[in-house]
């Protein structure tokens, strides 16, 4: 019985070799829509065991030794050797789904950042009429609420947003359901980015376009890896390119149906009057 | 303190955007934005000039008394050092002796 599963996120294919084939279906179910037939960049051996040979960390740790990354959490221990294209994950069966989610999020984030000009944001991306709206903000700023208010649209990514510049635009790649808010049909391909919104819960709605300095200082997200691998002088120019090429807004919003009309009005010339109305704090009660 | 020579920490990266300096310090997961005067001090922290020499330049360019410029430059570079954004490369005397 074949124990391997090939996955691809943001155009980075990997291959998982699972020690116990009984768990293969469980993994495949969580990553439906992200299967790949391309040559993997990294092959990862997944050893499912009750007897861990390594000591996992209690609070999540990512360390590196040259180009070998170690990722561990309470119930798993994993490593990826970038030069050899090999990885290992040791995990207890009852924690397989959660551990794999955390581990693969790191692995794909790392591959995305190291390939091309990949960028990563913590946030939510919503596909609407063929274009992507990215929403970000600190914990509690309203990303979950924004996802809830996006009924009828496709939530492409609900935890980390993978972006890449190409042909003069930025493109957003869907991710597996690493959060709990994904919905809607989409293909595993990049979609064009329309705008980026910093979310802020407020008593009254309002929207303000950010200048580039404000945008870049708000949006920079540090990859959760050693700075020996992700260098600062690579990180900053990529974010600068993003804030130069894409409109950034601060969106103060309330939990009602004014959310998307406010977003739309900020972006369309036909909605300029509405946008101005929103910036003066008036609330749409439609 | 005024003879010390500030130099940007090698772990930082910076860009001047619209006259302001955006500086990231990955080890601290921190982003700092400096205004025009801060931006100029950051620019001058090149590992060759002492704080006193930086203050002389600020005096000329921003039309402030030398005493004020020196005090500001000392406090500002000390603050940047606490945030691990700059290191001190020694003093002017060491540079001349070397």
Short mmCIF file of C-alpha atoms in Angstrom, two decimals:
data_model
loop_
_atom_site.label_atom_id
_atom_site.label_comp_id
_atom_site.label_asym_id
_atom_site.label_seq_id
_atom_site.Cartn_x
_atom_site.Cartn_y
_atom_site.Cartn_z
CA UNK A 1 0.00 0.00 0.00
CA UNK A 2 1.33 3.40 -0.99
CA UNK A 3 1.90 5.61 2.04
CA UNK A 4 2.63 8.90 0.36
CA UNK A 5 0.63 12.03 -0.18
CA UNK A 6 1.81 14.91 -2.35
CA UNK A 7 0.59 18.38 -1.37
CA UNK A 8 1.16 21.82 -2.81
CA UNK A 9 0.60 25.26 -1.25
CA UNK A 10 1.61 28.51 -2.95
CA UNK A 11 3.30 26.55 -5.72
CA UNK A 12 5.56 24.69 -3.31
CA UNK A 13 5.04 20.92 -3.63
CA UNK A 14 5.99 18.57 -0.80
CA UNK A 15 5.56 14.86 -0.23
CA UNK A 16 4.42 13.25 3.03
CA UNK A 17 5.42 9.64 3.69
CA UNK A 18 3.27 8.33 6.52
CA UNK A 19 4.51 5.44 8.66
CA UNK A 20 1.03 4.06 9.24
CA UNK A 21 -1.16 4.00 6.09
CA UNK A 22 -4.32 4.03 8.21
CA UNK A 23 -3.73 7.70 8.90
CA UNK A 24 -3.30 8.62 5.25
CA UNK A 25 -7.03 9.10 4.61
CA UNK A 26 -7.33 11.32 7.67
CA UNK A 27 -4.55 13.58 6.40
CA UNK A 28 -5.87 13.57 2.83
CA UNK A 29 -9.30 14.66 4.04
CA UNK A 30 -7.84 17.76 5.75
CA UNK A 31 -5.83 18.74 2.67
CA UNK A 32 -8.38 18.05 -0.05
CA UNK A 33 -7.92 20.55 -2.86
CA UNK A 34 -4.17 20.83 -2.24
CA UNK A 35 -2.98 17.59 -3.84
CA UNK A 36 -0.10 17.79 -6.27
CA UNK A 37 1.55 15.68 -8.91
CA UNK A 38 4.69 17.79 -9.15
CA UNK A 39 8.20 16.87 -8.05
CA UNK A 40 8.35 17.67 -4.31
CA UNK A 41 10.81 20.21 -2.96
CA UNK A 42 10.81 18.47 0.42
CA UNK A 43 9.98 14.90 1.39
CA UNK A 44 8.78 14.51 4.96
CA UNK A 45 8.69 11.22 6.85
CA UNK A 46 5.82 11.21 9.33
CA UNK A 47 6.37 8.79 12.17
CA UNK A 48 3.21 8.27 14.21
CA UNK A 49 4.11 6.84 17.57
CA UNK A 50 3.15 6.67 21.24
CA UNK A 51 6.81 6.69 22.21
CA UNK A 52 8.44 9.95 21.23
CA UNK A 53 12.18 9.73 20.69
CA UNK A 54 12.65 13.47 20.99
CA UNK A 55 11.47 15.82 23.70
CA UNK A 56 8.83 18.18 22.36
CA UNK A 57 8.68 21.72 23.64
CA UNK A 58 5.85 22.87 25.86
CA UNK A 59 5.39 26.25 24.25
CA UNK A 60 6.28 25.87 20.57
CA UNK A 61 9.81 26.42 19.36
CA UNK A 62 11.39 27.02 15.98
CA UNK A 63 15.17 26.89 15.87
CA UNK A 64 17.70 26.49 13.14
CA UNK A 65 21.21 25.22 12.65
CA UNK A 66 22.36 26.49 9.29
CA UNK A 67 19.62 25.42 6.91
CA UNK A 68 18.22 22.73 9.17
CA UNK A 69 15.02 23.88 10.88
CA UNK A 70 13.60 22.24 13.98
CA UNK A 71 9.96 22.80 14.84
CA UNK A 72 8.41 21.36 17.97
CA UNK A 73 5.37 21.82 20.14
CA UNK A 74 3.74 19.99 23.01
CA UNK A 75 2.90 16.84 21.04
CA UNK A 76 5.31 16.71 18.12
CA UNK A 77 8.90 17.12 17.10
CA UNK A 78 9.89 17.87 13.51
CA UNK A 79 12.81 18.93 11.39
CA UNK A 80 13.42 20.07 7.80
CA UNK A 81 16.79 20.04 6.07
CA UNK A 82 16.46 22.61 3.30
CA UNK A 83 19.64 21.57 1.47
CA UNK A 84 18.79 17.87 1.37
CA UNK A 85 15.07 18.43 0.82
CA UNK A 86 14.26 16.00 3.62
CA UNK A 87 12.18 16.32 6.74
CA UNK A 88 10.85 14.28 9.66
CA UNK A 89 7.86 14.62 11.91
CA UNK A 90 7.39 12.53 15.03
CA UNK A 91 3.90 12.78 16.47
CA UNK A 92 1.47 11.03 18.79
CA UNK A 93 -1.57 9.64 16.94
CA UNK A 94 -4.20 11.48 18.98
CA UNK A 95 -2.53 14.80 18.13
CA UNK A 96 -1.82 14.10 14.46
CA UNK A 97 -4.25 16.59 12.89
CA UNK A 98 -3.32 19.54 15.11
CA UNK A 99 0.41 18.79 15.03
CA UNK A 100 0.46 18.40 11.26
CA UNK A 101 -1.41 21.68 10.90
CA UNK A 102 1.17 23.56 12.98
CA UNK A 103 4.16 21.80 11.42
CA UNK A 104 3.05 22.20 7.78
CA UNK A 105 2.13 25.83 8.33
CA UNK A 106 5.75 26.47 9.29
CA UNK A 107 7.12 24.33 6.46
CA UNK A 108 5.02 25.96 3.75
CA UNK A 109 5.67 29.44 5.18
CA UNK A 110 9.40 28.76 5.06
CA UNK A 111 9.29 27.43 1.49
CA UNK A 112 7.11 30.33 0.41
CA UNK A 113 9.44 32.91 1.85
CA UNK A 114 12.53 31.29 0.37
CA UNK A 115 11.06 30.89 -3.11
CA UNK A 116 10.72 34.02 -5.23
CA UNK A 117 9.63 37.11 -3.35
CA UNK A 118 7.07 35.44 -1.13
CA UNK A 119 5.45 37.41 1.68
CA UNK A 120 3.41 36.22 4.62
CA UNK A 121 0.78 38.11 6.62
CA UNK A 122 -1.23 37.00 9.63
CA UNK A 123 -4.76 37.58 8.53
CA UNK A 124 -7.74 36.69 6.49
CA UNK A 125 -8.15 36.77 2.72
CA UNK A 126 -11.54 36.89 1.03
CA UNK A 127 -12.16 36.27 -2.66
CA UNK A 128 -14.93 38.45 -4.04
CA UNK A 129 -15.71 38.84 -7.75
CA UNK A 130 -12.36 37.34 -8.73
CA UNK A 131 -10.22 39.63 -6.56
CA UNK A 132 -8.81 39.23 -3.07
CA UNK A 133 -9.30 41.49 -0.07
CA UNK A 134 -6.82 40.93 2.75
CA UNK A 135 -7.73 41.84 6.34
CA UNK A 136 -5.19 41.86 9.12
CA UNK A 137 -4.83 43.10 12.66
CA UNK A 138 -3.81 41.95 16.12
CA UNK A 139 -5.71 39.28 17.98
CA UNK A 140 -9.21 40.57 18.78
CA UNK A 141 -9.24 43.16 16.00
CA UNK A 142 -12.12 41.41 14.25
CA UNK A 143 -10.76 38.93 11.71
CA UNK A 144 -13.25 36.28 12.80
CA UNK A 145 -16.07 38.82 12.67
CA UNK A 146 -14.96 39.92 9.19
CA UNK A 147 -15.06 36.28 8.05
CA UNK A 148 -18.54 35.91 9.50
CA UNK A 149 -19.67 39.08 7.68
CA UNK A 150 -18.28 37.69 4.40
CA UNK A 151 -21.12 35.23 3.93
CA UNK A 152 -21.48 34.43 0.24
CA UNK A 153 -17.81 35.07 -0.54
CA UNK A 154 -14.90 32.63 -0.52
CA UNK A 155 -12.49 32.73 2.43
CA UNK A 156 -9.18 31.75 0.80
CA UNK A 157 -7.03 31.78 3.91
CA UNK A 158 -7.99 32.25 7.52
CA UNK A 159 -4.75 32.26 9.46
CA UNK A 160 -1.74 33.15 7.33
CA UNK A 161 -1.96 34.84 3.95
CA UNK A 162 0.63 33.86 1.34
CA UNK A 163 1.33 36.62 -1.21
CA UNK A 164 3.71 36.87 -4.13
CA UNK A 165 4.43 39.65 -6.65
CA UNK A 166 4.13 38.69 -10.29
CA UNK A 167 3.53 40.57 -13.54
CA UNK A 168 3.24 43.91 -11.79
CA UNK A 169 0.61 42.80 -9.26
CA UNK A 170 0.43 40.89 -6.00
CA UNK A 171 -1.24 37.51 -5.95
CA UNK A 172 -2.74 35.61 -3.03
CA UNK A 173 -2.43 31.82 -2.78
CA UNK A 174 -5.10 29.79 -0.98
CA UNK A 175 -4.00 27.86 2.11
CA UNK A 176 -5.41 24.71 3.70
CA UNK A 177 -7.95 25.36 6.48
CA UNK A 178 -5.42 26.15 9.18
CA UNK A 179 -7.95 28.36 10.99
CA UNK A 180 -11.62 27.53 11.33
CA UNK A 181 -13.20 30.09 9.03
CA UNK A 182 -12.63 28.84 5.50
CA UNK A 183 -15.55 28.42 3.19
CA UNK A 184 -16.49 28.56 -0.49
CA UNK A 185 -15.17 27.01 -3.65
CA UNK A 186 -11.76 27.88 -5.04
CA UNK A 187 -8.97 26.34 -7.03
CA UNK A 188 -5.45 25.94 -5.74
CA UNK A 189 -4.08 28.82 -7.81
CA UNK A 190 -3.17 32.46 -7.12
CA UNK A 191 -5.80 35.21 -7.26
CA UNK A 192 -5.08 38.95 -7.75
CA UNK A 193 -4.92 41.14 -4.65
CA UNK A 194 -7.26 44.14 -4.64
CA UNK A 195 -6.46 45.89 -1.35
CA UNK A 196 -5.29 45.39 2.22
CA UNK A 197 -7.25 46.48 5.30
CA UNK A 198 -6.04 46.87 8.85
CA UNK A 199 -9.04 46.00 11.00
CA UNK A 200 -10.10 47.90 14.06
CA UNK A 201 -13.33 47.29 15.93
CA UNK A 202 -15.11 50.57 16.60
CA UNK A 203 -18.36 52.14 17.70
CA UNK A 204 -18.81 53.77 14.30
CA UNK A 205 -17.59 52.68 10.92
CA UNK A 206 -14.92 54.61 9.08
CA UNK A 207 -12.20 54.02 6.57
CA UNK A 208 -8.92 55.86 6.06
CA UNK A 209 -6.27 55.27 3.42
CA UNK A 210 -2.89 54.73 5.09
CA UNK A 211 0.29 56.41 3.94
CA UNK A 212 3.18 54.13 3.03
CA UNK A 213 5.09 54.56 6.28
CA UNK A 214 2.03 53.77 8.38
CA UNK A 215 1.16 50.83 6.11
CA UNK A 216 4.59 49.23 6.23
CA UNK A 217 5.03 49.67 9.97
CA UNK A 218 1.60 48.08 10.55
CA UNK A 219 1.83 45.23 8.10
CA UNK A 220 5.33 43.84 8.55
CA UNK A 221 5.04 40.31 9.82
CA UNK A 222 8.11 38.53 11.02
CA UNK A 223 8.33 34.95 9.82
CA UNK A 224 8.52 32.57 12.78
CA UNK A 225 12.00 31.40 11.89
CA UNK A 226 15.54 32.17 12.79
CA UNK A 227 16.80 35.41 11.35
CA UNK A 228 19.75 33.42 10.06
CA UNK A 229 17.43 32.03 7.42
CA UNK A 230 14.97 34.88 6.96
CA UNK A 231 17.15 37.95 6.66
CA UNK A 232 15.90 41.42 7.56
CA UNK A 233 17.39 42.93 4.43
CA UNK A 234 15.25 40.56 2.35
CA UNK A 235 12.11 41.13 4.40
CA UNK A 236 11.85 44.92 4.30
CA UNK A 237 12.10 45.49 0.51
CA UNK A 238 9.35 42.93 -0.10
CA UNK A 239 6.94 44.71 2.25
CA UNK A 240 7.94 48.03 0.72
CA UNK A 241 7.03 46.69 -2.71
CA UNK A 242 3.66 45.60 -1.30
CA UNK A 243 2.76 48.97 0.23
CA UNK A 244 3.87 50.78 -2.95
CA UNK A 245 1.79 48.56 -5.21
CA UNK A 246 -1.40 47.92 -3.26
CA UNK A 247 -3.81 50.34 -1.52
CA UNK A 248 -3.83 50.06 2.28
CA UNK A 249 -6.69 51.19 4.50
CA UNK A 250 -7.52 51.29 8.17
CA UNK A 251 -11.05 49.97 8.46
CA UNK A 252 -12.96 50.79 11.63
CA UNK A 253 -16.03 48.62 11.60
CA UNK A 254 -19.02 47.44 13.56
CA UNK A 255 -20.54 44.01 13.42
CA UNK A 256 -23.33 44.62 10.95
CA UNK A 257 -23.98 44.53 7.22
CA UNK A 258 -22.27 47.87 6.61
CA UNK A 259 -18.93 46.02 6.48
CA UNK A 260 -18.76 45.17 2.76
CA UNK A 261 -20.54 48.33 1.48
CA UNK A 262 -17.90 50.32 3.36
CA UNK A 263 -15.07 48.28 1.83
CA UNK A 264 -16.56 48.59 -1.66
CA UNK A 265 -17.17 52.31 -1.35
CA UNK A 266 -13.54 52.90 -0.45
CA UNK A 267 -12.35 51.22 -3.62
CA UNK A 268 -14.71 52.24 -6.36
CA UNK A 269 -14.82 55.70 -7.82
CA UNK A 270 -18.56 55.40 -8.17
CA UNK A 271 -18.74 55.04 -4.44
CA UNK A 272 -16.63 58.07 -3.59
CA UNK A 273 -19.45 59.91 -1.90
CA UNK A 274 -20.22 56.92 0.22
CA UNK A 275 -16.55 56.51 1.08
CA UNK A 276 -16.41 60.13 2.21
CA UNK A 277 -19.50 59.59 4.27
CA UNK A 278 -17.91 56.62 5.98
CA UNK A 279 -14.74 58.52 6.77
CA UNK A 280 -16.83 60.97 8.72
CA UNK A 281 -18.01 58.25 10.99
CA UNK A 282 -21.57 57.86 9.80
CA UNK A 283 -23.01 54.44 10.08
CA UNK A 284 -24.66 52.58 7.27
CA UNK A 285 -27.78 51.01 8.64
CA UNK A 286 -28.80 49.06 5.51
CA UNK B 1 29.63 59.49 25.68
CA UNK B 2 29.97 62.17 22.99
CA UNK B 3 33.15 60.53 21.66
CA UNK B 4 31.50 57.17 21.11
CA UNK B 5 30.93 56.04 17.54
CA UNK B 6 27.47 54.61 16.80
CA UNK B 7 26.98 52.04 14.06
CA UNK B 8 23.79 50.42 12.82
CA UNK B 9 23.32 46.92 14.16
CA UNK B 10 23.96 44.41 11.34
CA UNK B 11 20.77 42.52 12.21
CA UNK B 12 18.60 45.52 11.31
CA UNK B 13 17.33 46.60 7.91
CA UNK B 14 16.11 50.07 7.03
CA UNK B 15 14.53 52.01 4.21
CA UNK B 16 13.90 55.72 3.88
CA UNK B 17 10.28 56.22 2.82
CA UNK B 18 8.86 59.69 2.25
CA UNK B 19 11.58 61.26 4.43
CA UNK B 20 11.12 58.87 7.35
CA UNK B 21 13.24 55.87 8.24
CA UNK B 22 11.50 52.53 8.68
CA UNK B 23 13.78 50.19 10.61
CA UNK B 24 13.11 46.58 11.43
CA UNK B 25 14.81 44.60 14.17
CA UNK B 26 13.88 40.96 13.57
CA UNK B 27 15.49 39.67 16.75
CA UNK B 28 13.09 41.88 18.74
CA UNK B 29 10.17 41.46 16.27
CA UNK B 30 10.08 45.25 16.18
CA UNK B 31 9.42 47.98 13.62
CA UNK B 32 10.53 51.55 14.31
CA UNK B 33 9.74 54.70 12.36
CA UNK B 34 12.03 57.71 12.76
CA UNK B 35 11.15 61.30 11.87
CA UNK B 36 13.41 63.52 9.78
CA UNK B 37 15.93 64.33 12.56
CA UNK B 38 15.98 60.73 13.79
CA UNK B 39 16.31 59.59 10.22
CA UNK B 40 19.37 61.82 9.75
CA UNK B 41 21.03 60.53 12.93
CA UNK B 42 20.33 56.97 11.77
CA UNK B 43 21.86 57.77 8.41
CA UNK B 44 24.97 59.26 10.08
CA UNK B 45 25.45 56.27 12.42
CA UNK B 46 27.87 54.69 9.98
CA UNK B 47 30.63 53.53 12.33
CA UNK B 48 32.95 56.39 11.35
CA UNK B 49 31.51 59.49 13.01
CA UNK B 50 31.38 60.11 16.77
CA UNK B 51 28.24 61.42 18.44
CA UNK B 52 29.96 64.82 18.76
CA UNK B 53 30.60 64.87 15.01
CA UNK B 54 26.98 63.88 14.34
CA UNK B 55 25.82 66.72 16.62
CA UNK B 56 27.96 69.20 14.63
CA UNK B 57 26.22 68.13 11.43
CA UNK B 58 22.78 68.40 13.05
CA UNK B 59 23.65 71.90 14.27
CA UNK B 60 24.40 73.01 10.72
CA UNK B 61 21.55 71.21 8.97
CA UNK B 62 18.72 71.83 11.45
CA UNK B 63 19.88 75.22 12.75
CA UNK B 64 19.90 74.23 16.44
CA UNK B 65 22.46 75.10 19.15
CA UNK B 66 25.32 72.58 19.39
CA UNK B 67 24.56 71.90 23.06
CA UNK B 68 20.96 70.94 22.21
CA UNK B 69 21.99 68.81 19.23
CA UNK B 70 24.59 66.97 21.31
CA UNK B 71 22.15 66.26 24.15
CA UNK B 72 19.54 65.00 21.67
CA UNK B 73 22.05 62.87 19.80
CA UNK B 74 23.34 61.28 23.02
CA UNK B 75 19.83 60.48 24.29
CA UNK B 76 18.66 59.27 20.91
CA UNK B 77 21.59 56.93 20.26
CA UNK B 78 21.32 55.58 23.80
CA UNK B 79 17.64 54.83 23.14
CA UNK B 80 18.48 53.12 19.84
CA UNK B 81 21.16 51.04 21.56
CA UNK B 82 18.66 49.90 24.22
CA UNK B 83 16.39 48.78 21.38
CA UNK B 84 19.31 46.86 19.83
CA UNK B 85 19.18 49.00 16.72
CA UNK B 86 22.72 50.35 17.00
CA UNK B 87 26.00 49.29 18.56
CA UNK B 88 28.88 51.49 19.64
CA UNK B 89 32.04 50.90 17.66
CA UNK B 90 34.38 52.47 20.21
CA UNK B 91 35.46 56.08 20.69
CA UNK B 92 37.07 58.72 18.55
CA UNK B 93 40.32 58.40 20.50
CA UNK B 94 40.52 54.67 19.73
CA UNK B 95 39.87 55.42 16.08
CA UNK B 96 42.72 57.93 15.97
CA UNK B 97 45.06 55.63 17.90
CA UNK B 98 44.22 52.74 15.56
#
